[in-house]
Coordinates of C-alpha atoms and ligand atoms in Angstrom, one line a residue:
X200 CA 53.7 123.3 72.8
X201 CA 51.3 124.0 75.9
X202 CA 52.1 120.7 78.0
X203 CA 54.1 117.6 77.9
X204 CA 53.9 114.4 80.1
X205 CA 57.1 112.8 80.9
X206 CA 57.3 108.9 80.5
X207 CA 56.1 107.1 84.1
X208 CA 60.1 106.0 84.6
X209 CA 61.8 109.2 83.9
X210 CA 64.2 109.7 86.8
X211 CA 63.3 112.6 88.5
X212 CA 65.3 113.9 91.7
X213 CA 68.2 116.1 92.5
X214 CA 71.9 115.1 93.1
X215 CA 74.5 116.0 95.6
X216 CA 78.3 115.6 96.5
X217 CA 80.1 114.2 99.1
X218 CA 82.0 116.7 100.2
X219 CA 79.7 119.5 100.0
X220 CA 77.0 117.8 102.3
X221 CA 78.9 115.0 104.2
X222 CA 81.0 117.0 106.8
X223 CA 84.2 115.9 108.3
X224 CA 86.1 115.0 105.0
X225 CA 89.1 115.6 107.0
X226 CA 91.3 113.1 104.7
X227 CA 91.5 114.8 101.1
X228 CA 92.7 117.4 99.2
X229 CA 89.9 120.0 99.6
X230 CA 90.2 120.1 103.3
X231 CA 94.0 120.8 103.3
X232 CA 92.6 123.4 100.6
X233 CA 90.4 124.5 103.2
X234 CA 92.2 124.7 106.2
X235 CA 95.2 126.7 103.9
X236 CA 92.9 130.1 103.7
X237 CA 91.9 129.3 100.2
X238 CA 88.2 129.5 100.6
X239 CA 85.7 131.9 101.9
X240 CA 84.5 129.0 104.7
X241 CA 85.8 125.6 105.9
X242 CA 83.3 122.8 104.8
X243 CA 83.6 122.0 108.8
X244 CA 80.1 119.8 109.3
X245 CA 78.7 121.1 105.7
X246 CA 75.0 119.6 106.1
X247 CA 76.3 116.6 108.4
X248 CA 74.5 114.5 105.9
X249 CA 77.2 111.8 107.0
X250 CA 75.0 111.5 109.6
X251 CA 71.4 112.2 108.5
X252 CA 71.3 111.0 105.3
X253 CA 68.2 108.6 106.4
X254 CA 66.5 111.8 107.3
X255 CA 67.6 113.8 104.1
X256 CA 66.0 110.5 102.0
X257 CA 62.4 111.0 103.6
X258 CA 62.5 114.4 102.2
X259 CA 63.6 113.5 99.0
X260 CA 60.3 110.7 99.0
X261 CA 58.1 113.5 100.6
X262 CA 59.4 115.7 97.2
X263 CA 58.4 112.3 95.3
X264 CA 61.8 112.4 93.7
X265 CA 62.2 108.6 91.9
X266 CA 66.2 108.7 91.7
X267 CA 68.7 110.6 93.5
X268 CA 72.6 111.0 92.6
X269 CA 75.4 111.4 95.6
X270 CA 79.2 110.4 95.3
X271 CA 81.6 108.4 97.1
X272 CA 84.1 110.1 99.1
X273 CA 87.2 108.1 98.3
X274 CA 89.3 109.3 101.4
X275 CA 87.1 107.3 103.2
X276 CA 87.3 104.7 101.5
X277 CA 91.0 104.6 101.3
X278 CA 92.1 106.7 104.2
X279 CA 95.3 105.4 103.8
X280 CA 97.1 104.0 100.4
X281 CA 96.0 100.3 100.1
X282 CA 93.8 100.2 103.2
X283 CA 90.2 100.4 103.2
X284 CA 88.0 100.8 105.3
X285 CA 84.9 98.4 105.9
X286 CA 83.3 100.9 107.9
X287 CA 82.9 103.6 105.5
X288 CA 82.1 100.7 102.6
X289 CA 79.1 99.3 105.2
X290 CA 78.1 103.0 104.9
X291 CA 77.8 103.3 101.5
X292 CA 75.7 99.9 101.2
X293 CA 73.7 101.4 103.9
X294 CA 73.1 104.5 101.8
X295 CA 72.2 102.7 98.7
X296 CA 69.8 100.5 101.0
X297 CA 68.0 103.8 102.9
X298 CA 67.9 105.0 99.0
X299 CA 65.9 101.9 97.9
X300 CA 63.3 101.5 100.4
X301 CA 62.1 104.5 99.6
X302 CA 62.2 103.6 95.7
X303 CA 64.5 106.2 95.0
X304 CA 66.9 105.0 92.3
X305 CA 70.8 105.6 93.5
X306 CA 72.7 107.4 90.6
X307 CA 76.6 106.6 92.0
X308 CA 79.8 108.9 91.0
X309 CA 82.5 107.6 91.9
X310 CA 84.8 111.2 91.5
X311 CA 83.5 114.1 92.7
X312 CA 86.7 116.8 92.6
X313 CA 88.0 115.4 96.0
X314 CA 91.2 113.1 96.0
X315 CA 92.5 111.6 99.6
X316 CA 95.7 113.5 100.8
X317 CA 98.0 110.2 100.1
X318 CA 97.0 110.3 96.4
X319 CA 97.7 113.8 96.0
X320 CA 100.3 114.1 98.0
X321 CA 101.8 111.8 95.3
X322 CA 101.2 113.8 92.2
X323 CA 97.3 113.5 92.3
X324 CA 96.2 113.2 88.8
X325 CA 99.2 113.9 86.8
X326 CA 101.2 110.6 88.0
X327 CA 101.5 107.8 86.6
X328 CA 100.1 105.4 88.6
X329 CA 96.9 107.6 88.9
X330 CA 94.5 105.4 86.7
X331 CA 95.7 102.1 88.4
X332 CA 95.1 104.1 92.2
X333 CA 91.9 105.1 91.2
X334 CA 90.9 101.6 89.3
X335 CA 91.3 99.4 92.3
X336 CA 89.4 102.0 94.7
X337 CA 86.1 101.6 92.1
X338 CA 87.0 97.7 92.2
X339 CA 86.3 98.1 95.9
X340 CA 83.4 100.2 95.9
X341 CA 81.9 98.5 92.5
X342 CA 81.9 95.0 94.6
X343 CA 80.5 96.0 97.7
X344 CA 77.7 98.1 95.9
X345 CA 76.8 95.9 92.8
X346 CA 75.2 92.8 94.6
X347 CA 72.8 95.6 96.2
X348 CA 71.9 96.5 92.5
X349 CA 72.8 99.5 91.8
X350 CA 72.6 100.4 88.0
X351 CA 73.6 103.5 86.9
X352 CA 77.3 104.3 87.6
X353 CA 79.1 108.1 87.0
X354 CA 82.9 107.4 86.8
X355 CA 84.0 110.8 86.7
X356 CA 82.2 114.5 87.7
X357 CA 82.7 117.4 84.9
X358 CA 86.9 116.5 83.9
X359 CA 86.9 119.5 82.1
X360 CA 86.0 122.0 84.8
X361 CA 88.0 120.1 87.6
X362 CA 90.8 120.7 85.3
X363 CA 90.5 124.5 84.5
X364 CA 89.7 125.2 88.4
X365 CA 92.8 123.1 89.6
X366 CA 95.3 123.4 86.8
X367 CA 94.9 126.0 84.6
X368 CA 93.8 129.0 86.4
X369 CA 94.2 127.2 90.1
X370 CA 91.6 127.8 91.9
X371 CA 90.7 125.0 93.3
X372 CA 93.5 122.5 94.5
X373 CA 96.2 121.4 93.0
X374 CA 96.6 125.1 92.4
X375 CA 98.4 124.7 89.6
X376 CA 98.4 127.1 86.6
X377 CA 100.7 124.7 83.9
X378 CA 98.9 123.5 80.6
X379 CA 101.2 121.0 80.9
X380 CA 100.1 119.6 83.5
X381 CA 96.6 120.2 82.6
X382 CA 97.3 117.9 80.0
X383 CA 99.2 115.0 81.8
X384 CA 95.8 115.0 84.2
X385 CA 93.5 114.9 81.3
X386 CA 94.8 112.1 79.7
X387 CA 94.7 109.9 83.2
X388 CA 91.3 111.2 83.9
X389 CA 90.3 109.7 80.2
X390 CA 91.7 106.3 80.8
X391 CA 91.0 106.4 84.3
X392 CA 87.0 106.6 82.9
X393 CA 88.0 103.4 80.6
X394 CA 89.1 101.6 83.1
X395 CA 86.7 102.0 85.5
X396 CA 84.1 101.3 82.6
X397 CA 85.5 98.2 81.7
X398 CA 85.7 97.4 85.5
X399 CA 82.1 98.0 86.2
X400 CA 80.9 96.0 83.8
X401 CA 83.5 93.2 84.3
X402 CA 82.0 93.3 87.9
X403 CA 78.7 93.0 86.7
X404 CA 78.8 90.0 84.1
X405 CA 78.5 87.1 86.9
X406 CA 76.0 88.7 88.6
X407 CA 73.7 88.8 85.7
X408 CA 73.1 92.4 85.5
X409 CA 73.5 95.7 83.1
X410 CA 75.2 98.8 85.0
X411 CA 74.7 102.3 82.9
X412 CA 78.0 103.4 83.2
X413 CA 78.6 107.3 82.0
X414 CA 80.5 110.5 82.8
X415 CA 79.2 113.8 84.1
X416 CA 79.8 116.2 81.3
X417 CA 79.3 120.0 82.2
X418 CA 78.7 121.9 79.2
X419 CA 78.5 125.3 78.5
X420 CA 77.5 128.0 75.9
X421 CA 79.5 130.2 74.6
X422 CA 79.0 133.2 72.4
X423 CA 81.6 135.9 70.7
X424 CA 81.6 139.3 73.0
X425 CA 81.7 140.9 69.2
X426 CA 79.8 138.4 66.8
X427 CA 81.4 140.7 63.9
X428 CA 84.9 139.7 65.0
X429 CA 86.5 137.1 63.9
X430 CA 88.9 136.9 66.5
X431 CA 86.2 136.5 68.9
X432 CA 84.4 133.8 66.9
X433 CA 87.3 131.9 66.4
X434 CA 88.5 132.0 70.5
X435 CA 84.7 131.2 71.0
X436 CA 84.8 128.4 68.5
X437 CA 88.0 127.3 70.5
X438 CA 86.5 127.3 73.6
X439 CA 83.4 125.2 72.3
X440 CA 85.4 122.6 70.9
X441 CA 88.1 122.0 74.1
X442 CA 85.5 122.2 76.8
X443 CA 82.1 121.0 75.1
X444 CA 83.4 118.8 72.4
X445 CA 87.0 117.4 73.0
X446 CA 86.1 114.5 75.3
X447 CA 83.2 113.5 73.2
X448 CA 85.6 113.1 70.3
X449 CA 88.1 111.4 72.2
X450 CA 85.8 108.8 73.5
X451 CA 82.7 107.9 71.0
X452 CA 83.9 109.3 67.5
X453 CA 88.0 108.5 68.2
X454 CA 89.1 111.4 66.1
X455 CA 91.7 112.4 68.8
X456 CA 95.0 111.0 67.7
X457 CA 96.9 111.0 71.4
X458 CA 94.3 108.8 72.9
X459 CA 94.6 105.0 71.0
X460 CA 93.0 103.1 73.5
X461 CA 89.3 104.9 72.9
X462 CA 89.7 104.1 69.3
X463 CA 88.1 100.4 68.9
X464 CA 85.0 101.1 71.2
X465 CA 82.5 103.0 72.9
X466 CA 83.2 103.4 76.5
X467 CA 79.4 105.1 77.9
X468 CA 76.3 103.9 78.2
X469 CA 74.8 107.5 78.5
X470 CA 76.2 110.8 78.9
X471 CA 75.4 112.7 82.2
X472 CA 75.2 116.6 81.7
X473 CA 75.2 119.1 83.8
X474 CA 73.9 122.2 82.7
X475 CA 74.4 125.8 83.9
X476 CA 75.3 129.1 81.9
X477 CA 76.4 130.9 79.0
X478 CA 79.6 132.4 79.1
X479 CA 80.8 135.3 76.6
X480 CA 83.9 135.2 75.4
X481 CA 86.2 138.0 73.8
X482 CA 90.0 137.6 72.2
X483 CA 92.7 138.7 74.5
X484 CA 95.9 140.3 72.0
X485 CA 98.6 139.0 75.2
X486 CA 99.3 135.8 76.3
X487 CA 96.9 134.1 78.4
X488 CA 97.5 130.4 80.4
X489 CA 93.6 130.3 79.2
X490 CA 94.5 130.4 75.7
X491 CA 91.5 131.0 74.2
X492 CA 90.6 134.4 74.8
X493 CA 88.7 135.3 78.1
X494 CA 85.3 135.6 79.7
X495 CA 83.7 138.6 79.2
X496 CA 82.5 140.4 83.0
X497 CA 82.0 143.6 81.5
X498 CA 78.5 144.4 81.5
X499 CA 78.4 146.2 78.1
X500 CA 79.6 143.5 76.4
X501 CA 76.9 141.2 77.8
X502 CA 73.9 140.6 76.7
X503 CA 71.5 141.7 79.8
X504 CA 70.0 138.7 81.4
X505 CA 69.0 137.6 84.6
X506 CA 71.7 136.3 86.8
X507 CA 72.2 134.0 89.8
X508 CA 74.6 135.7 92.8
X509 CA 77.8 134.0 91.7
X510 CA 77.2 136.0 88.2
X511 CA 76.1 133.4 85.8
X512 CA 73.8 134.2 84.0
X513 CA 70.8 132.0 83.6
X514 CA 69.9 131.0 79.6
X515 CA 67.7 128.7 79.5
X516 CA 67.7 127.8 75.7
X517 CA 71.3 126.7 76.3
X518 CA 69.7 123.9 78.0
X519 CA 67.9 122.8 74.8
X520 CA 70.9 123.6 72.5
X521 CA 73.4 121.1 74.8
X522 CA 70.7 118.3 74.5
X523 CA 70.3 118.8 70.9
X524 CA 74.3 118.4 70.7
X525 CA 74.3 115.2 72.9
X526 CA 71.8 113.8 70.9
X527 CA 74.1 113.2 68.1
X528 CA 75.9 110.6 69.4
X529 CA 72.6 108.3 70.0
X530 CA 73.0 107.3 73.9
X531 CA 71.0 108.1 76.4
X532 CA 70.9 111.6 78.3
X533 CA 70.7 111.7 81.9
X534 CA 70.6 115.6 83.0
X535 CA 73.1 114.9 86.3
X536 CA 72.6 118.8 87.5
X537 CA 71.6 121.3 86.3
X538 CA 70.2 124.5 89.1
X539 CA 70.5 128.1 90.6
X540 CA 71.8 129.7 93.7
X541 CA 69.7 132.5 94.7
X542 CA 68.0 133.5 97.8
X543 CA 65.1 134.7 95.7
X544 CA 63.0 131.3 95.6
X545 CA 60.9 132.7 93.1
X546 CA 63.7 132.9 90.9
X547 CA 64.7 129.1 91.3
X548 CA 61.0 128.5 90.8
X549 CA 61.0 130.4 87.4
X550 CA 64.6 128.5 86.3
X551 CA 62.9 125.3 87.2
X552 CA 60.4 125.7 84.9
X553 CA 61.8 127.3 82.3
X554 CA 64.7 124.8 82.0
X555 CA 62.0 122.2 82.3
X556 CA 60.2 123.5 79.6
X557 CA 63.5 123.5 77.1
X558 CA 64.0 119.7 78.3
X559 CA 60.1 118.9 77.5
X560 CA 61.3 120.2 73.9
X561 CA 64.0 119.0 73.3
X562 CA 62.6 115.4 74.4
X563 CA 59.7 116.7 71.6
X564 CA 62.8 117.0 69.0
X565 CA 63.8 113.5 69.6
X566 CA 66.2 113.7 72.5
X567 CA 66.6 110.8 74.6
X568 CA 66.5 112.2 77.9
X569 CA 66.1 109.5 80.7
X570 CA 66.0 112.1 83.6
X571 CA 66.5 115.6 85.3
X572 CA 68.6 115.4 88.8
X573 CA 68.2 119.1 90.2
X574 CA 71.4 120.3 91.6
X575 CA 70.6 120.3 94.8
X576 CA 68.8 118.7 96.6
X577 CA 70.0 120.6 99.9
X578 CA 72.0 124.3 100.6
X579 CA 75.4 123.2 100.7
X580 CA 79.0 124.3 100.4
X581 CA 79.9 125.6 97.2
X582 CA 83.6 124.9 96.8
X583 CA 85.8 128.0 96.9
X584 CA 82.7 130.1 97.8
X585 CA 82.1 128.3 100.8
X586 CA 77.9 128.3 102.4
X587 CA 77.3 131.7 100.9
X588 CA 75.7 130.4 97.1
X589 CA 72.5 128.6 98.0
X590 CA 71.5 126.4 95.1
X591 CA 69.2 123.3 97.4
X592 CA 65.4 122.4 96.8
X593 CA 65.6 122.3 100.9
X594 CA 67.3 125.2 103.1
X595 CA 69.8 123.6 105.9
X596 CA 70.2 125.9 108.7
X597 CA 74.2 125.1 109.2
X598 CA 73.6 126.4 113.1
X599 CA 71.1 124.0 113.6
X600 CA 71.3 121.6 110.7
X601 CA 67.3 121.9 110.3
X602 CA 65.8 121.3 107.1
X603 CA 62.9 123.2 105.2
X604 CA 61.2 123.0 101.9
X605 CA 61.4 125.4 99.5
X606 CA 58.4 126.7 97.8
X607 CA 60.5 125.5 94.9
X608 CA 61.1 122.2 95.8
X609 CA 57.4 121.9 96.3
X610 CA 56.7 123.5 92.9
X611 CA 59.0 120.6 91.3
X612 CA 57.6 118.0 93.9
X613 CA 54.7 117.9 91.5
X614 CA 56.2 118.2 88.5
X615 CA 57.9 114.9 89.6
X616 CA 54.5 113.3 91.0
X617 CA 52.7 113.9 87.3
X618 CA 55.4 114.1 84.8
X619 CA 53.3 117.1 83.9
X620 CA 55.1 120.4 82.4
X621 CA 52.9 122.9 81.6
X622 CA 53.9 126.3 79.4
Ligands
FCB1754 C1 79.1 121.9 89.3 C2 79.6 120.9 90.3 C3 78.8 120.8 91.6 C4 78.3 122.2 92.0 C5 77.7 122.9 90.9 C6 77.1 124.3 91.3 O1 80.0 122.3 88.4 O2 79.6 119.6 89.7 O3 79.6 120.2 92.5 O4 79.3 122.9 92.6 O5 78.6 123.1 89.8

């Protein structure tokens, strides 16, 4: 294949969080995380896209991005339990508005990682009022933000990694290390994604219209350290199937016992998937809370490849090989991130199109990919790492809070304005 043209609708864009552009998310979980030590920076003003996000939106157009995916901070929603606020709801319409006149379609998630303080001062995920707390904050939202018409809904952002990060090696609040309570979480996150379905689209049926309701899946690849040991294949195998292929069971083929209520029917409209890394895993003879062997970070065992500067390393075939898998189960695919952080723009250029060119095939194959949201669209604040990993289309200044373009975010700029991808 030398070139490929993209469909005229394809959503093309880049995607953002929150809490790593908003600034001032005094009111959940991550900023008590924060303010603890447990990260290298506070998120502080982040980009103060709060603020600017009318000015953030003309770049996006300038980019001639068609869609763009950001995420409701709940703690502003619902500072307080039961009480929300109309304030930070008018916000969000105004968002979605500032979105639309500039024909850029709004891709919604509704759970980004953060929770507000009252709900985790609670229990957070692992009580059990969880799914009804969380159902009657996306009743909110989903009212205010339907009439506008907003179409494509993400209930949830990557379950699997919030859970590893924050409850099973606890890096990331709760900072719990219990597979226990890894497990209690899961299973409110899955009905939590039910409900919220069946909520959006019980919204919807008045007004006449069809939501795309999906989840944001982050997949990964895996590989055996030592492909002639079968203790490695089988912890690799492991791996796969828990974080790639568990919640796809549990919610469109029903094979997974615990979980009765996603037996009768499908509960996505299109999967969202994120797309990063390979990771190489290698069996580990003592106990470990990760349970299926560990990653790999000696170099010898590695295959060499390039990296970005948090150490992933950057595959991308695995792109192609995730989109192949979701293809299986016949929805749409909407790629909901998928990017680098480097300081060598060159390099994000070259990811870019390399990734680009693995989508292009896959499409080729017969995958139904609807879009490509590039994670990000600005520099922004990288969880536990803080402002150090830069992984935006558009340098922020955080002194200043001035923009630029990147070279790369012009090279994709007219990827986006032809639909063009050339080998
Ligand atoms: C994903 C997260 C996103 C961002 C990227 C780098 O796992 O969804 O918020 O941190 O990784």
């Amino acid at each position: 294949m030398n070139s490929m043209k993209f469909p005229s609708d394809f959503l093309w864009g880049a995607a953002t969080s929150a809490h790593q552009v908003e600034g001032n998310n005094q009111l959940n979980d991550w900023w008590q995380w924060e303010q603890a030590g447990k990260t290298k920076n506070v998120s502080g003003a982040a980009c103060d896209h709060y603020v600017r996000f009318q000015e953030d939106f003309d770049i996006a157009k300038v980019l001639n991005h068609k869609a763009h995916r950001f995420s409701i901070e709940w703690s502003r929603i619902e500072p307080e339990e039961g009480k929300f606020n109309q304030e930070a709801i008018q916000h969000y319409q105004e968002v979605v508005r500032a979105l639309q006149a500039r024909n850029l379609e709004p891709v919604i998630t509704l759970h980004h990682f953060t929770n507000p303080i009252w709900f985790s001062s609670k229990g957070g995920w692992k009580q059990k009022q969880a799914v009804y707390f969380f159902n009657r904050f996306v009743t909110e939202v989903v009212t205010a933000l339907a009439p506008l018409g907003v179409r494509y809904w993400i209930t949830i952002n990557e379950p699997m990694v919030y859970l590893y990060q924050g409850f099973v090696i606890g890096v990331w609040p709760p900072g719990e290390k219990s597979i226990v309570s890894a497990f209690r979480a899961f299973r409110s996150l899955l009905r939590a994604h039910v409900e919220a379905y069946k909520t959006i689209h019980q919204i919807y049926q008045p007004l006449n219209k069809h939501p795309l309701v999906g989840l944001a899946k982050h997949m990964l690849i895996f590989s055996p350290c030592r492909p002639q040991s079968w203790q490695d294949r089988f912890v690799t195998w492991m791996r796969n199937f828990l974080f790639n292929h568990s919640l796809s069971d549990a919610f469109l083929i029903g094979r997974m016992i615990p979980f009765p209520w996603v037996f009768s029917k499908r509960y996505l409209d299109f999967w969202g998937l994120n797309y990063y890394t390979r990771d190489f895993i290698h069996f580990k003879p003592s106990f470990s809370r990760e349970l299926f062997g560990e990653v790999c970070t000696q170099t010898h065992h590695r295959e060499t490849g390039e990296r970005n500067m948090m150490g992933w390393e950057i595959y991308p075939a695995g792109l192609y090989d995730c989109l192949m898998a979701l293809s299986k189960f016949k929805l749409p695919i909407l790629i909901t991130e998928n990017g680098i952080c480097t300081d060598d723009d060159h390099q994000r250029e070259r990811f870019i199109q390399t990734h680009l060119f693995m989508v292009a095939r896959a499409v080729m194959e017969g995958a139904s990919v609807i879009g490509y949201l590039h994670w990000s669209l600005l520099d922004n604040f990288e969880w536990h790492w803080g402002f150090g990993p830069r992984f935006g289309l558009v340098a922020v200044d955080y002194q200043t809070q001035k923009r630029r373009i990147k070279l790369s975010g012009q090279m994709l700029s007219r990827i986006c304005e032809t639909g063009q991808i050339e080998n």
